GROMACS .gro file of C-alpha atoms in nm:
model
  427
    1UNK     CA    1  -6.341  -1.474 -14.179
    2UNK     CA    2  -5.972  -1.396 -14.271
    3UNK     CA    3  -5.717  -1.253 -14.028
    4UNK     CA    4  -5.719  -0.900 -14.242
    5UNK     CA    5  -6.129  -0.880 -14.218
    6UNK     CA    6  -6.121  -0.941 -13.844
    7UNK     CA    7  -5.960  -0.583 -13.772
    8UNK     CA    8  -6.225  -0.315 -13.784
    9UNK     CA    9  -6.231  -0.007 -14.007
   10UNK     CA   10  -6.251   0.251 -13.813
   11UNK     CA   11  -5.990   0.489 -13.928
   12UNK     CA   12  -6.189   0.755 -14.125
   13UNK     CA   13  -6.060   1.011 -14.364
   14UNK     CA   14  -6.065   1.332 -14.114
   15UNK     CA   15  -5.844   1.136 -13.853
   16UNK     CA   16  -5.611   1.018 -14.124
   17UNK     CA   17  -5.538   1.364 -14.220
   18UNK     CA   18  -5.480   1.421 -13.816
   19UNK     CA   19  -5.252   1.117 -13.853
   20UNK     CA   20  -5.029   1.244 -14.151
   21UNK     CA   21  -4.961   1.565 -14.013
   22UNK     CA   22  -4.921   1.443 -13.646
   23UNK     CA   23  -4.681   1.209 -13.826
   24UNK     CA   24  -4.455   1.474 -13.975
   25UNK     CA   25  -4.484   1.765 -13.723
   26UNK     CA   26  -4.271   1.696 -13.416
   27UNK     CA   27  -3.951   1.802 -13.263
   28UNK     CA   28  -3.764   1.910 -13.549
   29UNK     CA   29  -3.968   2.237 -13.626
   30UNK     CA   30  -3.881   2.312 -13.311
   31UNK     CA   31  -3.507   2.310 -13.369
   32UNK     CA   32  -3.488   2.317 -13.750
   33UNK     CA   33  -3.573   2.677 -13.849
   34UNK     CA   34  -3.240   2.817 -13.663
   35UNK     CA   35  -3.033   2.555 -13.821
   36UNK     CA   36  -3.178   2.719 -14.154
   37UNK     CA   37  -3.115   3.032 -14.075
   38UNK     CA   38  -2.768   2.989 -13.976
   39UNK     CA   39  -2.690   2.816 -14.343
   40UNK     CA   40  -2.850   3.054 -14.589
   41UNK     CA   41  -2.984   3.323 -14.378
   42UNK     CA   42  -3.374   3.507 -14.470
   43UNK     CA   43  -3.342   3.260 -14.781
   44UNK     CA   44  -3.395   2.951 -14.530
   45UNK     CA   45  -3.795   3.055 -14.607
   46UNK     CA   46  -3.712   2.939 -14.981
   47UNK     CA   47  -3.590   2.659 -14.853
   48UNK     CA   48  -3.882   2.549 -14.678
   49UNK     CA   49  -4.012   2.579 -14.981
   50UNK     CA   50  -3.794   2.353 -15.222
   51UNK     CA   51  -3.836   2.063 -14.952
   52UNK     CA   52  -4.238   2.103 -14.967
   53UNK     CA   53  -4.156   2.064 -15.394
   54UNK     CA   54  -3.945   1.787 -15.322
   55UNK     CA   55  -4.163   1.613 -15.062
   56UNK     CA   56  -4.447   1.647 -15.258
   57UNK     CA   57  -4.314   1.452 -15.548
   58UNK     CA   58  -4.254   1.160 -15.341
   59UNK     CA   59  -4.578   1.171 -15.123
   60UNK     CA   60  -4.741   1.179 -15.510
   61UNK     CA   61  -4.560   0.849 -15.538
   62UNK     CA   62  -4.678   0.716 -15.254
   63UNK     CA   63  -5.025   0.845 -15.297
   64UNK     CA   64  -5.104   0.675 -15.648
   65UNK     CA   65  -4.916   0.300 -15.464
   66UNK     CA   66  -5.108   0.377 -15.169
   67UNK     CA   67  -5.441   0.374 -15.306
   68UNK     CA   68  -5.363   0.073 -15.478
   69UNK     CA   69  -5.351  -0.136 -15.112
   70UNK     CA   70  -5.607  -0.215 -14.877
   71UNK     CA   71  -5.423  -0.413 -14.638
   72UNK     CA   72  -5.209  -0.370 -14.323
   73UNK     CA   73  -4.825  -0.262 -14.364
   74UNK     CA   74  -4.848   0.038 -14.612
   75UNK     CA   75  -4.429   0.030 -14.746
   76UNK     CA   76  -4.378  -0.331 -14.678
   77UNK     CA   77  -4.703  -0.466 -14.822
   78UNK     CA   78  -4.562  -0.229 -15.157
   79UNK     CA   79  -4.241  -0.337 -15.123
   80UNK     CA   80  -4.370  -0.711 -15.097
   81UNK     CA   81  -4.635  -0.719 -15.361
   82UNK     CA   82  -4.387  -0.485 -15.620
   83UNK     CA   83  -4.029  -0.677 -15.575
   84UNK     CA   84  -4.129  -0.976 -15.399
   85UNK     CA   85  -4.024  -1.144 -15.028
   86UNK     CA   86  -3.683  -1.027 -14.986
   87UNK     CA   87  -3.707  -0.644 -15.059
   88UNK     CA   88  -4.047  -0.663 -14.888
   89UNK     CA   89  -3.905  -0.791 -14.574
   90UNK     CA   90  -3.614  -0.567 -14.590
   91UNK     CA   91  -3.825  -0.265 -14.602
   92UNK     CA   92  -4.011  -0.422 -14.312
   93UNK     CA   93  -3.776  -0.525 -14.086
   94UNK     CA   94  -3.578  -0.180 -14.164
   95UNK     CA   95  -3.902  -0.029 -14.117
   96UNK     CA   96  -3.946  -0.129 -13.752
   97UNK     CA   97  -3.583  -0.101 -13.620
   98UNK     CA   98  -3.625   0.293 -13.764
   99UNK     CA   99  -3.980   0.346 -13.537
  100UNK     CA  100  -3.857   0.181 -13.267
  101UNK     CA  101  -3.504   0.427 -13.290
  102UNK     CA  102  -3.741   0.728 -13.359
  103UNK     CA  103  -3.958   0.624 -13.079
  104UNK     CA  104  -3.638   0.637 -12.845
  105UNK     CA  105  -3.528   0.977 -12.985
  106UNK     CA  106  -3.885   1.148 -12.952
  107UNK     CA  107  -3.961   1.062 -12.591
  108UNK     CA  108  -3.597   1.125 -12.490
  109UNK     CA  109  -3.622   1.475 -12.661
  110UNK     CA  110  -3.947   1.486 -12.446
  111UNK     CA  111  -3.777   1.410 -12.169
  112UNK     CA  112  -3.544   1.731 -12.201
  113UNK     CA  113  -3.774   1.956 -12.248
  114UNK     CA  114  -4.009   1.836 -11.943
  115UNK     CA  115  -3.671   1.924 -11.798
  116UNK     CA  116  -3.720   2.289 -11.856
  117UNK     CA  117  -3.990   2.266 -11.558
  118UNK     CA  118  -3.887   1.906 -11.369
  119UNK     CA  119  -3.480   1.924 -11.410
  120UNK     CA  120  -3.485   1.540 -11.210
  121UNK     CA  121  -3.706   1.373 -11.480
  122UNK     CA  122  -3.414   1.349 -11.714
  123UNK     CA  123  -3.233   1.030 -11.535
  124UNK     CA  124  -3.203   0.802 -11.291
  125UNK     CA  125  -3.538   0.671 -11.152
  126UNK     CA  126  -3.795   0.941 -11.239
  127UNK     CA  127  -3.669   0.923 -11.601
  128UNK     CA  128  -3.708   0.553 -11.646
  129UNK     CA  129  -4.030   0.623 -11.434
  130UNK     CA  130  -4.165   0.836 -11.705
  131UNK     CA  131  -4.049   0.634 -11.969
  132UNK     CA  132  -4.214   0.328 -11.883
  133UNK     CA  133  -4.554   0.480 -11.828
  134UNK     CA  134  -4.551   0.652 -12.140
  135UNK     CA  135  -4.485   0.322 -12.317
  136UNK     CA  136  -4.753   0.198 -12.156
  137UNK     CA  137  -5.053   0.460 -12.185
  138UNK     CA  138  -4.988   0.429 -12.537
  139UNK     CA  139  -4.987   0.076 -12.545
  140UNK     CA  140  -5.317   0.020 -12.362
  141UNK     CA  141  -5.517   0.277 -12.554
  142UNK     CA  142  -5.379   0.144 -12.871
  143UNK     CA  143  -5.481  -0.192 -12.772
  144UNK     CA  144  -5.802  -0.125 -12.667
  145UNK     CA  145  -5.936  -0.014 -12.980
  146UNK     CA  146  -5.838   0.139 -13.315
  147UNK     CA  147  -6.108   0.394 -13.268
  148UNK     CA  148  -5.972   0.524 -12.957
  149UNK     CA  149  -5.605   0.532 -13.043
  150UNK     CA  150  -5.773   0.745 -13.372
  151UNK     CA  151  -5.956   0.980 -13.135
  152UNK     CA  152  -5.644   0.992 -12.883
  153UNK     CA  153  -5.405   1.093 -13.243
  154UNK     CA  154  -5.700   1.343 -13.324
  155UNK     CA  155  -5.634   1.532 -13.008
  156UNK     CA  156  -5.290   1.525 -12.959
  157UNK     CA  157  -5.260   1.657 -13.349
  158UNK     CA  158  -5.527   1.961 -13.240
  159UNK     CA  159  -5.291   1.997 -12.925
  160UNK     CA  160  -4.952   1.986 -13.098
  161UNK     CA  161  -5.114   2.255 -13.340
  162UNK     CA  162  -5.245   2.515 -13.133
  163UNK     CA  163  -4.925   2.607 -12.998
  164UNK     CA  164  -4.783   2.643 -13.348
  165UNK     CA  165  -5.086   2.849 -13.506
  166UNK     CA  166  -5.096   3.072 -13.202
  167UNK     CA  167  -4.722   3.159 -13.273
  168UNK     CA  168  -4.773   3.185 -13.631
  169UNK     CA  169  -5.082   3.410 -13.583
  170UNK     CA  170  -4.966   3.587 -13.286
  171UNK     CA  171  -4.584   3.637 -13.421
  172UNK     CA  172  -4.642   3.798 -13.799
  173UNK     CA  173  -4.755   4.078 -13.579
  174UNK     CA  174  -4.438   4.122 -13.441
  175UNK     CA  175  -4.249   4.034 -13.781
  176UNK     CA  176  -3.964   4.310 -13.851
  177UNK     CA  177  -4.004   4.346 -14.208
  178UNK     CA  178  -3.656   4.465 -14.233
  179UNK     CA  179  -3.554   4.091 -14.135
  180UNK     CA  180  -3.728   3.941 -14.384
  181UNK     CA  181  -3.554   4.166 -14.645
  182UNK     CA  182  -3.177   4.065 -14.593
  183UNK     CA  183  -3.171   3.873 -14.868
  184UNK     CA  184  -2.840   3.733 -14.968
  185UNK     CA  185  -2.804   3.484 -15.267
  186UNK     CA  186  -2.679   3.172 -15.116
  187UNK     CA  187  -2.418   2.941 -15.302
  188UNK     CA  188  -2.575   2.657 -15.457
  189UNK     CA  189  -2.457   2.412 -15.221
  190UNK     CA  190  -2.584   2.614 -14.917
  191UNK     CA  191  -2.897   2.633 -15.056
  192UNK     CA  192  -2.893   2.212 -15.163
  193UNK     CA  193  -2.766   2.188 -14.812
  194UNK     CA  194  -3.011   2.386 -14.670
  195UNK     CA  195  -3.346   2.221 -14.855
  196UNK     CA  196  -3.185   1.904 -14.765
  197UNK     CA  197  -3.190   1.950 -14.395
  198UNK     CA  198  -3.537   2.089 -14.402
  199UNK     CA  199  -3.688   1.764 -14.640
  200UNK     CA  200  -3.590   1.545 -14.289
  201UNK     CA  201  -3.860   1.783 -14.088
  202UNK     CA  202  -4.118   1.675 -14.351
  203UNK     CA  203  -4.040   1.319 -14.304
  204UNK     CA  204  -4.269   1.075 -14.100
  205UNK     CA  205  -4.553   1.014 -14.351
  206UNK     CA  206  -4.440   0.654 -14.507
  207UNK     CA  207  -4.618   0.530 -14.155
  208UNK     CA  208  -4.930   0.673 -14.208
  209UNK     CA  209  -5.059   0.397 -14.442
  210UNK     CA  210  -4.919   0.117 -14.202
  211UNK     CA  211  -5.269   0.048 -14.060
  212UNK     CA  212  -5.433   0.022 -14.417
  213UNK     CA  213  -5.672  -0.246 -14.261
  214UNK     CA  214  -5.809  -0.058 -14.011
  215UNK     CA  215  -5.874   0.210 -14.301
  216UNK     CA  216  -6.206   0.296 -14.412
  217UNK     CA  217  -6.185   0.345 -14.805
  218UNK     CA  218  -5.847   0.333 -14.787
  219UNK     CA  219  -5.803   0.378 -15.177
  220UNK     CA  220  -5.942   0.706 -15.148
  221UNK     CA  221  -5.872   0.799 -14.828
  222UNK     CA  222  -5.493   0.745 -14.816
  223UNK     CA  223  -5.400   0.976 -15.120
  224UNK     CA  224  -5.617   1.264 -14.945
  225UNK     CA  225  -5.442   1.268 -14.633
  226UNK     CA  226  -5.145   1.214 -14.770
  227UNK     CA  227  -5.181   1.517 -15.014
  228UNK     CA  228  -5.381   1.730 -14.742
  229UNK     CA  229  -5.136   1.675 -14.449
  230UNK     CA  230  -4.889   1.779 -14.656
  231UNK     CA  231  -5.033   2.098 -14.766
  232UNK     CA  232  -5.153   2.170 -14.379
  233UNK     CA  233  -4.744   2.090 -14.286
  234UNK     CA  234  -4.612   2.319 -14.545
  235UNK     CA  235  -4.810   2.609 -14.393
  236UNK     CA  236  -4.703   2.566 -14.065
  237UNK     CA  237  -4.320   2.517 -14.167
  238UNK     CA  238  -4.375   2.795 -14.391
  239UNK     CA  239  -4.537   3.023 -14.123
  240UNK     CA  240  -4.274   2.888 -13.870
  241UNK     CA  241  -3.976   2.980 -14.069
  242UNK     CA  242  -4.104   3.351 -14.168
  243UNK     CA  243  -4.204   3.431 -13.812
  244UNK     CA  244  -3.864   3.277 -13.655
  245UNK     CA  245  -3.676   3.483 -13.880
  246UNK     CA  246  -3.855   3.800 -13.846
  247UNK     CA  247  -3.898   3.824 -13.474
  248UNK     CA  248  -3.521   3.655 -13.348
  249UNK     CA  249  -3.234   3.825 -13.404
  250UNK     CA  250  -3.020   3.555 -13.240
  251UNK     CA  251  -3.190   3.318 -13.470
  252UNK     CA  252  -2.893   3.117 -13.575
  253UNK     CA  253  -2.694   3.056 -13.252
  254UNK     CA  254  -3.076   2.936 -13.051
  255UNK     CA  255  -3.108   2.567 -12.910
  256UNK     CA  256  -3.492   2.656 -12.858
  257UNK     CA  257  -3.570   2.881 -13.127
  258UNK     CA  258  -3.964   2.870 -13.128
  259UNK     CA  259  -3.968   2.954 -12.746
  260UNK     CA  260  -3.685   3.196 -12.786
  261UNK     CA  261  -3.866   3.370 -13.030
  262UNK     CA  262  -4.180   3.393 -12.829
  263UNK     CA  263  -3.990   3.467 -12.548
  264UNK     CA  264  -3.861   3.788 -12.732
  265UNK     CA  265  -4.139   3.929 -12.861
  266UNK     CA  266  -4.429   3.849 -12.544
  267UNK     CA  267  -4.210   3.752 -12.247
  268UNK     CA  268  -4.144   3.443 -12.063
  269UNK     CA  269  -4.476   3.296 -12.061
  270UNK     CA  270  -4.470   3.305 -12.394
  271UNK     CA  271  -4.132   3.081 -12.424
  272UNK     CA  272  -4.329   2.847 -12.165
  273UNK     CA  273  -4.620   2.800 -12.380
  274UNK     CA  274  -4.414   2.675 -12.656
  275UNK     CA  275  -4.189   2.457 -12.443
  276UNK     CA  276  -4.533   2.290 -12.377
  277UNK     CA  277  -4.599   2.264 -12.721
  278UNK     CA  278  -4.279   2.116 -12.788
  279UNK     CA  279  -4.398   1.825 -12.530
  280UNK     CA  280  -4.705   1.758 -12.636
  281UNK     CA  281  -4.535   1.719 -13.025
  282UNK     CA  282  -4.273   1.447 -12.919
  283UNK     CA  283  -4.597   1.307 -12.738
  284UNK     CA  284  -4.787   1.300 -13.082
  285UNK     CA  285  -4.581   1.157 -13.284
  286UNK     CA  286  -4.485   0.846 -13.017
  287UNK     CA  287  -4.835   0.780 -13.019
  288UNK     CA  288  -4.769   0.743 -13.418
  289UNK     CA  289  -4.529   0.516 -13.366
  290UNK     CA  290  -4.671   0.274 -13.150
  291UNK     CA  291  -5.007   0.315 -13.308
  292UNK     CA  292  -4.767   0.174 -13.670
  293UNK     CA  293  -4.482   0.000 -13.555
  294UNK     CA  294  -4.741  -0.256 -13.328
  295UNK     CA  295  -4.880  -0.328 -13.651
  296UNK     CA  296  -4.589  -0.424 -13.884
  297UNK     CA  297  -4.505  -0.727 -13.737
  298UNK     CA  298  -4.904  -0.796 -13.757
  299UNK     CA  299  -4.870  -0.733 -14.159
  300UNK     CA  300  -4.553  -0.988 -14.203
  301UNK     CA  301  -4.666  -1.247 -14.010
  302UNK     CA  302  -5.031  -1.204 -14.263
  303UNK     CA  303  -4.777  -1.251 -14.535
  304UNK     CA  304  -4.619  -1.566 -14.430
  305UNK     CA  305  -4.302  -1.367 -14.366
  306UNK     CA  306  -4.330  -1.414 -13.969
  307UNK     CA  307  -4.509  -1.630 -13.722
  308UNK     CA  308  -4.850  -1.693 -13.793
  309UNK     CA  309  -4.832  -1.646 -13.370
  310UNK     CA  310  -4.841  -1.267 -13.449
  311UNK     CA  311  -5.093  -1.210 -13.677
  312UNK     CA  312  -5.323  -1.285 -13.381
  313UNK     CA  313  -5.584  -1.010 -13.331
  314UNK     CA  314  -5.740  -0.972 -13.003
  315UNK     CA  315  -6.113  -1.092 -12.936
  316UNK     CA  316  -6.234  -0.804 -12.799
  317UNK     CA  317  -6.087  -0.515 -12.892
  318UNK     CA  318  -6.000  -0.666 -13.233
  319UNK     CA  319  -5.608  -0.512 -13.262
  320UNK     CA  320  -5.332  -0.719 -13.332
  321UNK     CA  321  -5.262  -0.749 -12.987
  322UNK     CA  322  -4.940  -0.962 -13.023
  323UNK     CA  323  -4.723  -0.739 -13.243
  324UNK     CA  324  -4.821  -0.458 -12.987
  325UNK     CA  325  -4.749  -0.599 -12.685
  326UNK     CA  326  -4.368  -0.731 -12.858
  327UNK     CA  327  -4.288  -0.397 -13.032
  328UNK     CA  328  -4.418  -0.224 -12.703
  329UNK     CA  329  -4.133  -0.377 -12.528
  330UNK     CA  330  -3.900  -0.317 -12.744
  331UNK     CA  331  -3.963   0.044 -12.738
  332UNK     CA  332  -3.926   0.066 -12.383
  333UNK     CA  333  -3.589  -0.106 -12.374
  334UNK     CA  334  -3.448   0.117 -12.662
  335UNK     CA  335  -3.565   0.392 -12.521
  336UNK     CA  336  -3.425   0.364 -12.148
  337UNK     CA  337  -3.127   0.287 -12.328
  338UNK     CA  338  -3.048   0.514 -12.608
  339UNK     CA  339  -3.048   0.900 -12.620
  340UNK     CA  340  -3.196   1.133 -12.842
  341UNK     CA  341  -2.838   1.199 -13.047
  342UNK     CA  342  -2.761   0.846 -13.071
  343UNK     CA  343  -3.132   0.682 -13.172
  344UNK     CA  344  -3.204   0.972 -13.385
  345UNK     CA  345  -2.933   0.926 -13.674
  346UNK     CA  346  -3.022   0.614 -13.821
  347UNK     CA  347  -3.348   0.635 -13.914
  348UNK     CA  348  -3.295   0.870 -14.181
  349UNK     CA  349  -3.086   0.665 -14.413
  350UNK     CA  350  -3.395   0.397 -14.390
  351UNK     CA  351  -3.671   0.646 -14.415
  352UNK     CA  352  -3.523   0.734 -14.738
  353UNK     CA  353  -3.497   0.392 -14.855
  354UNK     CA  354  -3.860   0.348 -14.777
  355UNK     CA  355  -3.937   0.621 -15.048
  356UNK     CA  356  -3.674   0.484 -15.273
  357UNK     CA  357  -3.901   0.138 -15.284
  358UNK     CA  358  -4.221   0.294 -15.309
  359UNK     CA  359  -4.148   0.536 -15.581
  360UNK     CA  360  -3.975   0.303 -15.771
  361UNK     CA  361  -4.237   0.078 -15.746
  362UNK     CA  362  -4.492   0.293 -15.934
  363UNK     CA  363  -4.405   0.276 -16.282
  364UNK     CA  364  -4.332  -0.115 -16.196
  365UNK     CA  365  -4.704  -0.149 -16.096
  366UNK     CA  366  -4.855   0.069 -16.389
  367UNK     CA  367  -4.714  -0.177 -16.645
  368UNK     CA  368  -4.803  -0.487 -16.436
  369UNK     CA  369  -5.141  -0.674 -16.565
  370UNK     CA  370  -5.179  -0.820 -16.249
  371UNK     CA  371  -5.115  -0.521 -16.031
  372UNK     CA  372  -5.433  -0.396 -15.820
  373UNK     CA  373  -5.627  -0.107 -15.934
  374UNK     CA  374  -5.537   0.197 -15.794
  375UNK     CA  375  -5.865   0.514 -15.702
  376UNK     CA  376  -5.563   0.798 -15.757
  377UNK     CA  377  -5.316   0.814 -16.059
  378UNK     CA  378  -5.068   1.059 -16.063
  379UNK     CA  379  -5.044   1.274 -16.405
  380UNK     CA  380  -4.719   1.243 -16.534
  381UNK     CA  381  -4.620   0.923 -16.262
  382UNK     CA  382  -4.376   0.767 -16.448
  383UNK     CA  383  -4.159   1.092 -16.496
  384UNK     CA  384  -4.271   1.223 -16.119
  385UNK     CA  385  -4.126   0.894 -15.992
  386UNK     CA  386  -3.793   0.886 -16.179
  387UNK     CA  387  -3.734   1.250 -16.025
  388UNK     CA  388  -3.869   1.098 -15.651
  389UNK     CA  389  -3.608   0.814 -15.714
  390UNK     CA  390  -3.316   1.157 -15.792
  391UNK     CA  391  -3.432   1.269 -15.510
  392UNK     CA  392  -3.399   0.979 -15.281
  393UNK     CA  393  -3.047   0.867 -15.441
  394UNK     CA  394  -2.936   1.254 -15.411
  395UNK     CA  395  -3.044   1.263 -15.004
  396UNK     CA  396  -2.882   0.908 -14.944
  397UNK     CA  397  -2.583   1.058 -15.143
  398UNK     CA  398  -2.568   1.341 -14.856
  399UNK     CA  399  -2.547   1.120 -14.553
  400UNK     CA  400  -2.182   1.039 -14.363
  401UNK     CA  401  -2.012   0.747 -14.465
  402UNK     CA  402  -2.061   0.614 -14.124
  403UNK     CA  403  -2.405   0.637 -14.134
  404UNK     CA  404  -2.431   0.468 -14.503
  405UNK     CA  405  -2.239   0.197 -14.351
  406UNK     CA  406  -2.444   0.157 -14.064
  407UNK     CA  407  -2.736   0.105 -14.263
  408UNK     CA  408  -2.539  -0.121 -14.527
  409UNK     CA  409  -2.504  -0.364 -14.159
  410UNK     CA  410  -2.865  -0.339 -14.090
  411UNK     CA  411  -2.941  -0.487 -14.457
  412UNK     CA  412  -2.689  -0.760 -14.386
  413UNK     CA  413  -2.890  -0.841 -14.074
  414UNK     CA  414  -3.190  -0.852 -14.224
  415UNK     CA  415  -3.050  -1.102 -14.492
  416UNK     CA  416  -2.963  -1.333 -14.240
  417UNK     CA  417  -3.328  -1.297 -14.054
  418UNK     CA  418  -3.506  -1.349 -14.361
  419UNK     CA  419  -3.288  -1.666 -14.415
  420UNK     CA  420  -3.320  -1.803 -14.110
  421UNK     CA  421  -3.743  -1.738 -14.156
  422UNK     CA  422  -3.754  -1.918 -14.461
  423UNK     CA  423  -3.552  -2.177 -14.352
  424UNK     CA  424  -3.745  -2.245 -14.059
  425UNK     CA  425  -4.127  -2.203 -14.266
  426UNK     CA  426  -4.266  -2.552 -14.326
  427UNK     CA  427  -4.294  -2.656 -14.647
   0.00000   0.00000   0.00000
């Protein structure tokens, strides 16, 4: 019995969908539609809707490499098997430096907005308090079983959604029509600006194929969820964005424009409610991370690219209880000592990389003889991938120098770590 057959497939299609939209859906809807509104105004819902376009090219990418891969490690095992050791260890690494930075910025956002009912949990001991036993609830239930970390992501991605239905249901009653109407044509690079900004709140789902061998049918199953949790998403965003606009007037000057806006139209309880639902998002998506970040340095060291140490899965519970326990560490000590401004930034520039790699490497595999066969071929994949790879190149293009540099260090780093792996594999 190999390493990869000694996980157990237990991930089935209906809580993959759950996992690709708890993925995608967390903090920033709840910030994101007044920074919108305050670019382009009522035309912030069309903007919603050029990210969806855009996204959905590149999850079509990823869909049609995706079902191509069985195996643990989703952009890395692409990257690997597509343009061999170094870019697949790059993505890798790069990979789980940006989950355990986005870890750090979801639970400290968390953190502020439990301080909207405990004001002392945001530092000193109750915060690291906090911290440390959300680290490890989601450790042990990811460790003691795929199934139940699935069935734990099912209901936090029912809980997370609730909230948001109930304002999108609840709210288009209260809609000023009028609102909705103020059309004015923004300039071109408002409106670029403006789709740009809202592509980052439909980012998360590279992560979702991370567990591919825990997967049942994951050649079928992993294009479905990918193209269904994005449709589900766009709704929501969609529905967010209209009701936001229609029902708060001081739209573009909120910090908390969901509960604002529920505030103003049903009261104070109302503004509650969605604070909640702002908590139990950041919650989600954590659980996300651990559930994929403990798992890519499982995938590398099943590639030969790290210690064979971590590819060790437990006995019992049969999860690669190594990587888990290592990455779980690290996302404690990030987290106690980062905050949300400063661990947030950097994952974007290697999120888009991520799709970079895997939409470049479709055409690459469609002409390869030995390339595995894929269940889901996109029509048109070659051209839909060249416009993906714009797409990327145009959203890298958008980032602060700073930033670009920032990332150019982290690719540096991960030079020298591969080096120093190699050197140091037996021959």
């Amino acid at each position: 019995m190999t390493r990869e057959t000694s996980l157990v497939r237990a991930f089935r299609r209906g809580d993959l969908v759950a996992f690709a939209v708890n993925c995608v859906i967390g903090a920033g809807i709840f910030g994101v539609p007044a920074l919108l509104f305050a670019k382009i105004g009522a035309a912030s819902i069309f903007a919603v809707l050029g990210a969806a376009l855009a996204v959905a090219l590149i999850t079509l990418c990823f869909a049609e490499v995706g079902s191509r891969f069985g195996e643990t490690g989703g952009p890395y095992l692409y990257a690997l098997r597509t343009f061999g050791p170094l870019v697949g260890f790059e993505i890798g690494y790069l990979l789980w430096i940006a989950r355990l930075l986005g870890f750090a910025a979801v639970i400290n956002l968390f953190l502020d907005y439990s301080g909207y009912f405990f004001p002392a949990i945001t530092g000193g001991i109750p915060r690291v308090a906090v911290v440390s036993g959300v680290v490890a609830g989601l450790t042990l239930v990811n460790l003691i079983g795929v199934r139940r970390a699935a069935l734990l992501n099912d209901g936090l991605t029912a809980a997370k959604l609730i909230p948001l239905f109930a304002f999108i249901v609840v709210g288009l009653f209260f809609v000023d029509r009028s609102r909705l109407g103020q059309l004015a044509m923004p300039s071109a690079n408002g409106y670029t600006g403006s789709v740009l900004l809202a592509v980052y709140a439909f980012s998360g789902f590279e992560i979702m194929s991370i567990p591919g061998g825990e997967i049942k049918d994951p050649a079928r199953a992993i294009p479905f969820a990918l193209l269904t949790g994005l449709g589900i998403v766009t709704l929501v965003y969609l529905g967010v964005q209209v009701v936001a606009v229609g029902t708060l007037p001081e739209l573009a000057t909120s910090t908390r424009p969901l509960a604002d806006a529920a505030r103003h139209a049903l009261g104070g309880k109302a503004g509650a409610f969605m604070v909640v639902g702002a908590m139990l998002s950041t919650i989600g998506v954590a659980h996300t991370i651990v559930l994929a970040a403990g798992r890519l340095p499982f995938a590398m060291a099943e590639q030969g690219q790290l210690p064979a140490l971590l590819a060790q899965v437990h006995p019992r519970y049969r999860t690669p209880w190594l990587g888990l326990a290592i990455t779980s560490g690290c996302l404690l000590l990030v987290t106690l000592l980062s905050s949300f401004a400063s661990a947030a930034t950097f994952t974007v520039e290697i999120r888009i990389l991520t799709y970079l790699a895997t939409c470049a490497a479709l055409p690459v595999l469609r002409r390869r003889a030995d390339a595995p066969r894929g269940e889901f071929r996109v029509p048109a994949g070659e051209i839909v991938a060249v416009v993906s790879v714009l797409v990327c190149v145009g959203l890298l293009t958008t980032r602060p120098a700073r930033e670009i540099w920032q990332l150019l260090a982290a690719i540096g780093l991960g030079l020298g770590l591969f080096a120093i792996m190699r050197k140091s594999k037996p021959s």
